[in-house]
Amino acid sequence: PLLASRAPTARGKSAVSRCVSFSTRSPEPWIRSRNWALVYGNAGFPEMGVAGAGAATALARGADLAVMLLAVGAGWTRLRIRPREWISAPRRDLARAILRVSGPSYGEVVLMHSAFLTFHTSIFLLGDLAKAANRIAITLESAAFMPAYGLSLATAAAAGRELGRRRTDLAAAAVALALRLALWGSLALAGLYVSLAGPLCGVFVGDHPDRAAILAVAAPTLVVGGLEV
């Protein structure tokens, strides 16, 4: 729809930025709550196990798409895209510009996910103990990289808006603030992971019969992750 629409005003761009930022954040609580319900069979839902995780993600993403379409179609933002524009032919100049800008980001995502697949495959080949330890470490480390991912999205939206207004000083200020927040946040979490690796991992192990063996692998893994953060 954005490819077929007319050029928005600066206020319209700000509204779209807020809508997109909300869209990228909003599915996560939905996914978590539906994982709790569908994976383990809570709140009256059937226990679906691994399939429940996939169903939860699909439901959350579908609801997110519906909210996004409703927001831009019903005029909840200052920029309104009418339903007939959703199926109209795209403007070639806008399509080329978007593809030129998004191409490097697409390549980055492909490389990142390919690396993740390779990494997880190597972990799985090491056995159940390595899988459990890695899962614990990754879950704890997500407290570092998930906020950083959200911060990057917010910074891109804020800096892009100011660049569109020709306010390069404000765009640079937004990037500088994001870098400071990322630096101090990473240092704080790194210290926490390195100094309290054992107790933090122990929260996820509980009274498991192989607790000692799992912690012997998970705690050093978290320390390495803390140094990486």
PDB file of C-alpha atoms in Angstrom:
ATOM      1  CA  PRO A   1       0.000   0.000   0.000  1.00  0.00           C
ATOM      2  CA  LEU A   2       2.779   2.475   0.785  1.00  0.00           C
ATOM      3  CA  LEU A   3       4.181   2.045  -2.710  1.00  0.00           C
ATOM      4  CA  ALA A   4       0.900   3.132  -4.278  1.00  0.00           C
ATOM      5  CA  SER A   5       0.167   6.041  -1.950  1.00  0.00           C
ATOM      6  CA  ARG A   6       0.952   9.681  -2.501  1.00  0.00           C
ATOM      7  CA  ALA A   7       3.894  11.287  -0.757  1.00  0.00           C
ATOM      8  CA  PRO A   8       2.943  11.832   2.907  1.00  0.00           C
ATOM      9  CA  THR A   9       3.503  15.011   4.858  1.00  0.00           C
ATOM     10  CA  ALA A  10       6.102  15.238   7.608  1.00  0.00           C
ATOM     11  CA  ARG A  11       3.349  14.755  10.180  1.00  0.00           C
ATOM     12  CA  GLY A  12       2.142  11.739   8.261  1.00  0.00           C
ATOM     13  CA  LYS A  13       5.635  10.251   8.290  1.00  0.00           C
ATOM     14  CA  SER A  14       5.789  10.700  12.060  1.00  0.00           C
ATOM     15  CA  ALA A  15       2.480   8.887  12.444  1.00  0.00           C
ATOM     16  CA  VAL A  16       3.636   6.019  10.263  1.00  0.00           C
ATOM     17  CA  SER A  17       6.877   5.774  12.265  1.00  0.00           C
ATOM     18  CA  ARG A  18       4.908   5.474  15.494  1.00  0.00           C
ATOM     19  CA  CYS A  19       2.578   2.895  13.947  1.00  0.00           C
ATOM     20  CA  VAL A  20       5.448   0.786  12.619  1.00  0.00           C
ATOM     21  CA  SER A  21       7.338   1.032  15.921  1.00  0.00           C
ATOM     22  CA  PHE A  22       4.247  -0.112  17.796  1.00  0.00           C
ATOM     23  CA  SER A  23       3.792  -2.944  15.317  1.00  0.00           C
ATOM     24  CA  THR A  24       7.303  -4.270  15.822  1.00  0.00           C
ATOM     25  CA  ARG A  25       6.903  -4.266  19.626  1.00  0.00           C
ATOM     26  CA  SER A  26       3.303  -5.325  20.137  1.00  0.00           C
ATOM     27  CA  PRO A  27       3.446  -9.029  19.096  1.00  0.00           C
ATOM     28  CA  GLU A  28       5.953 -10.031  21.773  1.00  0.00           C
ATOM     29  CA  PRO A  29       3.595  -9.948  24.811  1.00  0.00           C
ATOM     30  CA  TRP A  30       0.977 -11.707  22.700  1.00  0.00           C
ATOM     31  CA  ILE A  31       3.447 -14.420  21.726  1.00  0.00           C
ATOM     32  CA  ARG A  32       4.566 -14.902  25.345  1.00  0.00           C
ATOM     33  CA  SER A  33       1.029 -15.195  26.697  1.00  0.00           C
ATOM     34  CA  ARG A  34      -0.093 -17.544  23.939  1.00  0.00           C
ATOM     35  CA  ASN A  35       3.005 -19.671  24.389  1.00  0.00           C
ATOM     36  CA  TRP A  36       2.037 -20.019  28.044  1.00  0.00           C
ATOM     37  CA  ALA A  37      -1.488 -21.006  27.039  1.00  0.00           C
ATOM     38  CA  LEU A  38      -0.894 -23.222  24.007  1.00  0.00           C
ATOM     39  CA  VAL A  39       2.429 -24.881  24.784  1.00  0.00           C
ATOM     40  CA  TYR A  40       1.500 -25.961  28.310  1.00  0.00           C
ATOM     41  CA  GLY A  41      -2.302 -26.133  28.032  1.00  0.00           C
ATOM     42  CA  ASN A  42      -3.095 -23.302  30.450  1.00  0.00           C
ATOM     43  CA  ALA A  43      -6.225 -21.124  30.667  1.00  0.00           C
ATOM     44  CA  GLY A  44      -8.406 -23.838  29.166  1.00  0.00           C
ATOM     45  CA  PHE A  45      -6.393 -24.219  25.956  1.00  0.00           C
ATOM     46  CA  PRO A  46      -5.188 -27.608  24.681  1.00  0.00           C
ATOM     47  CA  GLU A  47      -1.602 -28.620  25.452  1.00  0.00           C
ATOM     48  CA  MET A  48       0.097 -28.523  22.045  1.00  0.00           C
ATOM     49  CA  GLY A  49       3.783 -28.617  22.953  1.00  0.00           C
ATOM     50  CA  VAL A  50       6.130 -27.408  20.242  1.00  0.00           C
ATOM     51  CA  ALA A  51       3.229 -26.956  17.807  1.00  0.00           C
ATOM     52  CA  GLY A  52       1.706 -24.542  20.301  1.00  0.00           C
ATOM     53  CA  ALA A  53       4.728 -22.257  20.007  1.00  0.00           C
ATOM     54  CA  GLY A  54       4.239 -22.067  16.250  1.00  0.00           C
ATOM     55  CA  ALA A  55       0.509 -21.495  16.622  1.00  0.00           C
ATOM     56  CA  ALA A  56       1.115 -18.739  19.177  1.00  0.00           C
ATOM     57  CA  THR A  57       3.523 -16.934  16.858  1.00  0.00           C
ATOM     58  CA  ALA A  58       1.155 -17.231  13.874  1.00  0.00           C
ATOM     59  CA  LEU A  59      -1.800 -15.900  15.885  1.00  0.00           C
ATOM     60  CA  ALA A  60       0.210 -12.976  17.248  1.00  0.00           C
ATOM     61  CA  ARG A  61       1.601 -12.004  13.847  1.00  0.00           C
ATOM     62  CA  GLY A  62      -1.847 -12.302  12.271  1.00  0.00           C
ATOM     63  CA  ALA A  63      -3.377 -10.055  14.921  1.00  0.00           C
ATOM     64  CA  ASP A  64      -0.534  -7.582  14.446  1.00  0.00           C
ATOM     65  CA  LEU A  65      -1.134  -7.467  10.693  1.00  0.00           C
ATOM     66  CA  ALA A  66      -4.858  -6.884  11.250  1.00  0.00           C
ATOM     67  CA  VAL A  67      -4.146  -3.984  13.611  1.00  0.00           C
ATOM     68  CA  MET A  68      -1.686  -2.432  11.155  1.00  0.00           C
ATOM     69  CA  LEU A  69      -4.123  -2.647   8.233  1.00  0.00           C
ATOM     70  CA  LEU A  70      -6.941  -1.255  10.356  1.00  0.00           C
ATOM     71  CA  ALA A  71      -4.755   1.582  11.632  1.00  0.00           C
ATOM     72  CA  VAL A  72      -3.776   2.848   8.190  1.00  0.00           C
ATOM     73  CA  GLY A  73      -7.119   2.014   6.574  1.00  0.00           C
ATOM     74  CA  ALA A  74      -9.425   3.530   9.176  1.00  0.00           C
ATOM     75  CA  GLY A  75      -7.455   6.716   9.662  1.00  0.00           C
ATOM     76  CA  TRP A  76      -6.067   6.021  13.141  1.00  0.00           C
ATOM     77  CA  THR A  77      -2.865   7.738  12.021  1.00  0.00           C
ATOM     78  CA  ARG A  78      -2.475  11.054  10.225  1.00  0.00           C
ATOM     79  CA  LEU A  79      -1.556   9.138   7.083  1.00  0.00           C
ATOM     80  CA  ARG A  80      -4.486   7.181   5.700  1.00  0.00           C
ATOM     81  CA  ILE A  81      -4.175   4.554   2.985  1.00  0.00           C
ATOM     82  CA  ARG A  82      -7.525   3.682   1.476  1.00  0.00           C
ATOM     83  CA  PRO A  83      -8.294  -0.009   0.840  1.00  0.00           C
ATOM     84  CA  ARG A  84      -8.390   0.503  -2.932  1.00  0.00           C
ATOM     85  CA  GLU A  85      -4.748   1.577  -2.799  1.00  0.00           C
ATOM     86  CA  TRP A  86      -3.770  -1.795  -1.312  1.00  0.00           C
ATOM     87  CA  ILE A  87      -4.341  -3.530  -4.662  1.00  0.00           C
ATOM     88  CA  SER A  88      -3.362  -0.727  -7.026  1.00  0.00           C
ATOM     89  CA  ALA A  89      -0.196  -0.912  -9.109  1.00  0.00           C
ATOM     90  CA  PRO A  90       2.917   0.195  -7.213  1.00  0.00           C
ATOM     91  CA  ARG A  91       4.703   3.370  -8.154  1.00  0.00           C
ATOM     92  CA  ARG A  92       7.940   2.288  -9.785  1.00  0.00           C
ATOM     93  CA  ASP A  93       9.990   5.209  -8.495  1.00  0.00           C
ATOM     94  CA  LEU A  94       8.994   4.484  -4.891  1.00  0.00           C
ATOM     95  CA  ALA A  95       9.481   0.751  -5.386  1.00  0.00           C
ATOM     96  CA  ARG A  96      13.034   1.283  -6.677  1.00  0.00           C
ATOM     97  CA  ALA A  97      13.850   3.639  -3.810  1.00  0.00           C
ATOM     98  CA  ILE A  98      12.521   1.239  -1.177  1.00  0.00           C
ATOM     99  CA  LEU A  99      14.325  -1.746  -2.688  1.00  0.00           C
ATOM    100  CA  ARG A 100      17.569   0.235  -2.890  1.00  0.00           C
ATOM    101  CA  VAL A 101      17.354   1.205   0.782  1.00  0.00           C
ATOM    102  CA  SER A 102      16.061  -2.123   2.095  1.00  0.00           C
ATOM    103  CA  GLY A 103      18.390  -4.341   0.061  1.00  0.00           C
ATOM    104  CA  PRO A 104      21.344  -4.166   2.477  1.00  0.00           C
ATOM    105  CA  SER A 105      19.025  -4.762   5.450  1.00  0.00           C
ATOM    106  CA  TYR A 106      17.575  -7.811   3.729  1.00  0.00           C
ATOM    107  CA  GLY A 107      21.056  -9.164   3.106  1.00  0.00           C
ATOM    108  CA  GLU A 108      21.955  -8.587   6.746  1.00  0.00           C
ATOM    109  CA  VAL A 109      18.907 -10.523   7.943  1.00  0.00           C
ATOM    110  CA  VAL A 110      19.646 -13.426   5.589  1.00  0.00           C
ATOM    111  CA  LEU A 111      23.242 -13.641   6.808  1.00  0.00           C
ATOM    112  CA  MET A 112      22.221 -13.361  10.460  1.00  0.00           C
ATOM    113  CA  HIS A 113      19.578 -16.078  10.300  1.00  0.00           C
ATOM    114  CA  SER A 114      21.838 -18.330   8.248  1.00  0.00           C
ATOM    115  CA  ALA A 115      24.470 -17.978  10.957  1.00  0.00           C
ATOM    116  CA  PHE A 116      21.884 -18.756  13.642  1.00  0.00           C
ATOM    117  CA  LEU A 117      20.781 -21.901  11.809  1.00  0.00           C
ATOM    118  CA  THR A 118      24.368 -23.064  11.457  1.00  0.00           C
ATOM    119  CA  PHE A 119      25.098 -22.288  15.100  1.00  0.00           C
ATOM    120  CA  HIS A 120      22.021 -24.079  16.454  1.00  0.00           C
ATOM    121  CA  THR A 121      22.653 -27.083  14.229  1.00  0.00           C
ATOM    122  CA  SER A 122      26.150 -27.437  15.680  1.00  0.00           C
ATOM    123  CA  ILE A 123      24.754 -27.134  19.219  1.00  0.00           C
ATOM    124  CA  PHE A 124      22.082 -29.757  18.628  1.00  0.00           C
ATOM    125  CA  LEU A 125      24.684 -32.200  17.350  1.00  0.00           C
ATOM    126  CA  LEU A 126      26.408 -31.999  20.744  1.00  0.00           C
ATOM    127  CA  GLY A 127      23.472 -33.607  22.557  1.00  0.00           C
ATOM    128  CA  ASP A 128      20.703 -32.783  25.024  1.00  0.00           C
ATOM    129  CA  LEU A 129      22.984 -31.373  27.709  1.00  0.00           C
ATOM    130  CA  ALA A 130      24.485 -28.814  25.335  1.00  0.00           C
ATOM    131  CA  LYS A 131      21.026 -27.914  24.031  1.00  0.00           C
ATOM    132  CA  ALA A 132      19.685 -27.300  27.543  1.00  0.00           C
ATOM    133  CA  ALA A 133      22.696 -25.225  28.576  1.00  0.00           C
ATOM    134  CA  ASN A 134      22.600 -23.171  25.391  1.00  0.00           C
ATOM    135  CA  ARG A 135      18.869 -22.524  25.760  1.00  0.00           C
ATOM    136  CA  ILE A 136      19.337 -21.244  29.303  1.00  0.00           C
ATOM    137  CA  ALA A 137      22.195 -18.945  28.278  1.00  0.00           C
ATOM    138  CA  ILE A 138      20.341 -17.590  25.235  1.00  0.00           C
ATOM    139  CA  THR A 139      17.210 -16.920  27.311  1.00  0.00           C
ATOM    140  CA  LEU A 140      19.213 -14.900  29.818  1.00  0.00           C
ATOM    141  CA  GLU A 141      21.164 -13.094  27.121  1.00  0.00           C
ATOM    142  CA  SER A 142      17.894 -12.070  25.447  1.00  0.00           C
ATOM    143  CA  ALA A 143      17.581  -9.479  28.222  1.00  0.00           C
ATOM    144  CA  ALA A 144      20.485  -7.763  26.473  1.00  0.00           C
ATOM    145  CA  PHE A 145      19.888  -8.234  22.762  1.00  0.00           C
ATOM    146  CA  MET A 146      16.082  -7.849  22.645  1.00  0.00           C
ATOM    147  CA  PRO A 147      16.101  -4.314  24.140  1.00  0.00           C
ATOM    148  CA  ALA A 148      19.040  -3.490  21.865  1.00  0.00           C
ATOM    149  CA  TYR A 149      17.012  -4.630  18.863  1.00  0.00           C
ATOM    150  CA  GLY A 150      14.083  -2.462  19.940  1.00  0.00           C
ATOM    151  CA  LEU A 151      16.434   0.460  20.524  1.00  0.00           C
ATOM    152  CA  SER A 152      17.820   0.098  17.009  1.00  0.00           C
ATOM    153  CA  LEU A 153      14.319   0.246  15.523  1.00  0.00           C
ATOM    154  CA  ALA A 154      13.392   3.307  17.546  1.00  0.00           C
ATOM    155  CA  THR A 155      16.663   5.030  16.658  1.00  0.00           C
ATOM    156  CA  ALA A 156      16.223   4.319  12.956  1.00  0.00           C
ATOM    157  CA  ALA A 157      12.702   5.770  13.032  1.00  0.00           C
ATOM    158  CA  ALA A 158      13.757   8.872  14.990  1.00  0.00           C
ATOM    159  CA  ALA A 159      16.898   9.537  12.941  1.00  0.00           C
ATOM    160  CA  GLY A 160      15.093   8.912   9.663  1.00  0.00           C
ATOM    161  CA  ARG A 161      12.335  11.339  10.618  1.00  0.00           C
ATOM    162  CA  GLU A 162      14.832  14.085  11.454  1.00  0.00           C
ATOM    163  CA  LEU A 163      16.842  13.450   8.289  1.00  0.00           C
ATOM    164  CA  GLY A 164      13.602  13.827   6.334  1.00  0.00           C
ATOM    165  CA  ARG A 165      13.168  17.214   7.991  1.00  0.00           C
ATOM    166  CA  ARG A 166      16.778  18.123   7.100  1.00  0.00           C
ATOM    167  CA  ARG A 167      17.646  18.242  10.828  1.00  0.00           C
ATOM    168  CA  THR A 168      20.904  16.349  10.722  1.00  0.00           C
ATOM    169  CA  ASP A 169      21.843  17.668  14.165  1.00  0.00           C
ATOM    170  CA  LEU A 170      18.823  16.016  15.784  1.00  0.00           C
ATOM    171  CA  ALA A 171      19.416  12.810  13.814  1.00  0.00           C
ATOM    172  CA  ALA A 172      23.003  12.689  15.073  1.00  0.00           C
ATOM    173  CA  ALA A 173      21.800  13.389  18.619  1.00  0.00           C
ATOM    174  CA  ALA A 174      19.361  10.463  18.430  1.00  0.00           C
ATOM    175  CA  VAL A 175      22.101   8.106  17.278  1.00  0.00           C
ATOM    176  CA  ALA A 176      24.516   9.354  19.946  1.00  0.00           C
ATOM    177  CA  LEU A 177      21.900   8.848  22.673  1.00  0.00           C
ATOM    178  CA  ALA A 178      21.198   5.316  21.445  1.00  0.00           C
ATOM    179  CA  LEU A 179      24.908   4.491  21.500  1.00  0.00           C
ATOM    180  CA  ARG A 180      25.241   5.732  25.091  1.00  0.00           C
ATOM    181  CA  LEU A 181      22.203   3.746  26.227  1.00  0.00           C
ATOM    182  CA  ALA A 182      23.491   0.618  24.475  1.00  0.00           C
ATOM    183  CA  LEU A 183      26.970   1.030  25.970  1.00  0.00           C
ATOM    184  CA  TRP A 184      25.886   1.484  29.587  1.00  0.00           C
ATOM    185  CA  GLY A 185      23.162  -1.135  29.341  1.00  0.00           C
ATOM    186  CA  SER A 186      25.568  -3.678  27.868  1.00  0.00           C
ATOM    187  CA  LEU A 187      28.191  -2.998  30.532  1.00  0.00           C
ATOM    188  CA  ALA A 188      25.650  -3.441  33.335  1.00  0.00           C
ATOM    189  CA  LEU A 189      24.313  -6.718  31.939  1.00  0.00           C
ATOM    190  CA  ALA A 190      27.808  -8.010  31.176  1.00  0.00           C
ATOM    191  CA  GLY A 191      28.806  -7.486  34.803  1.00  0.00           C
ATOM    192  CA  LEU A 192      25.655  -9.249  35.963  1.00  0.00           C
ATOM    193  CA  TYR A 193      26.189 -12.246  33.683  1.00  0.00           C
ATOM    194  CA  VAL A 194      29.858 -12.647  34.609  1.00  0.00           C
ATOM    195  CA  SER A 195      29.433 -12.225  38.375  1.00  0.00           C
ATOM    196  CA  LEU A 196      26.157 -14.142  38.859  1.00  0.00           C
ATOM    197  CA  ALA A 197      26.240 -16.737  36.070  1.00  0.00           C
ATOM    198  CA  GLY A 198      25.665 -19.729  38.337  1.00  0.00           C
ATOM    199  CA  PRO A 199      22.678 -18.382  40.331  1.00  0.00           C
ATOM    200  CA  LEU A 200      21.029 -16.943  37.223  1.00  0.00           C
ATOM    201  CA  CYS A 201      21.258 -20.238  35.328  1.00  0.00           C
ATOM    202  CA  GLY A 202      20.110 -22.122  38.409  1.00  0.00           C
ATOM    203  CA  VAL A 203      16.745 -20.355  38.278  1.00  0.00           C
ATOM    204  CA  PHE A 204      15.962 -22.226  35.054  1.00  0.00           C
ATOM    205  CA  VAL A 205      17.244 -25.627  36.179  1.00  0.00           C
ATOM    206  CA  GLY A 206      15.346 -26.008  39.436  1.00  0.00           C
ATOM    207  CA  ASP A 207      15.585 -29.476  40.973  1.00  0.00           C
ATOM    208  CA  HIS A 208      16.401 -31.279  37.743  1.00  0.00           C
ATOM    209  CA  PRO A 209      18.330 -34.537  38.328  1.00  0.00           C
ATOM    210  CA  ASP A 210      21.126 -33.331  36.043  1.00  0.00           C
ATOM    211  CA  ARG A 211      21.273 -29.881  37.649  1.00  0.00           C
ATOM    212  CA  ALA A 212      25.011 -29.989  38.379  1.00  0.00           C
ATOM    213  CA  ALA A 213      25.920 -31.177  34.876  1.00  0.00           C
ATOM    214  CA  ILE A 214      23.696 -28.577  33.207  1.00  0.00           C
ATOM    215  CA  LEU A 215      25.054 -25.720  35.331  1.00  0.00           C
ATOM    216  CA  ALA A 216      28.624 -26.853  34.653  1.00  0.00           C
ATOM    217  CA  VAL A 217      28.000 -26.084  30.975  1.00  0.00           C
ATOM    218  CA  ALA A 218      25.416 -23.278  31.167  1.00  0.00           C
ATOM    219  CA  ALA A 219      27.275 -21.008  33.603  1.00  0.00           C
ATOM    220  CA  PRO A 220      30.525 -20.745  31.559  1.00  0.00           C
ATOM    221  CA  THR A 221      28.414 -20.282  28.437  1.00  0.00           C
ATOM    222  CA  LEU A 222      26.649 -17.326  30.063  1.00  0.00           C
ATOM    223  CA  VAL A 223      30.000 -15.852  31.142  1.00  0.00           C
ATOM    224  CA  VAL A 224      31.198 -15.988  27.536  1.00  0.00           C
ATOM    225  CA  GLY A 225      27.938 -14.412  26.455  1.00  0.00           C
ATOM    226  CA  GLY A 226      28.395 -11.674  29.038  1.00  0.00           C
ATOM    227  CA  LEU A 227      31.832 -10.851  27.713  1.00  0.00           C
ATOM    228  CA  GLU A 228      30.408 -10.811  24.196  1.00  0.00           C
ATOM    229  CA  VAL A 229      27.585  -8.441  25.153  1.00  0.00           C
TER     230      VAL A 229
END
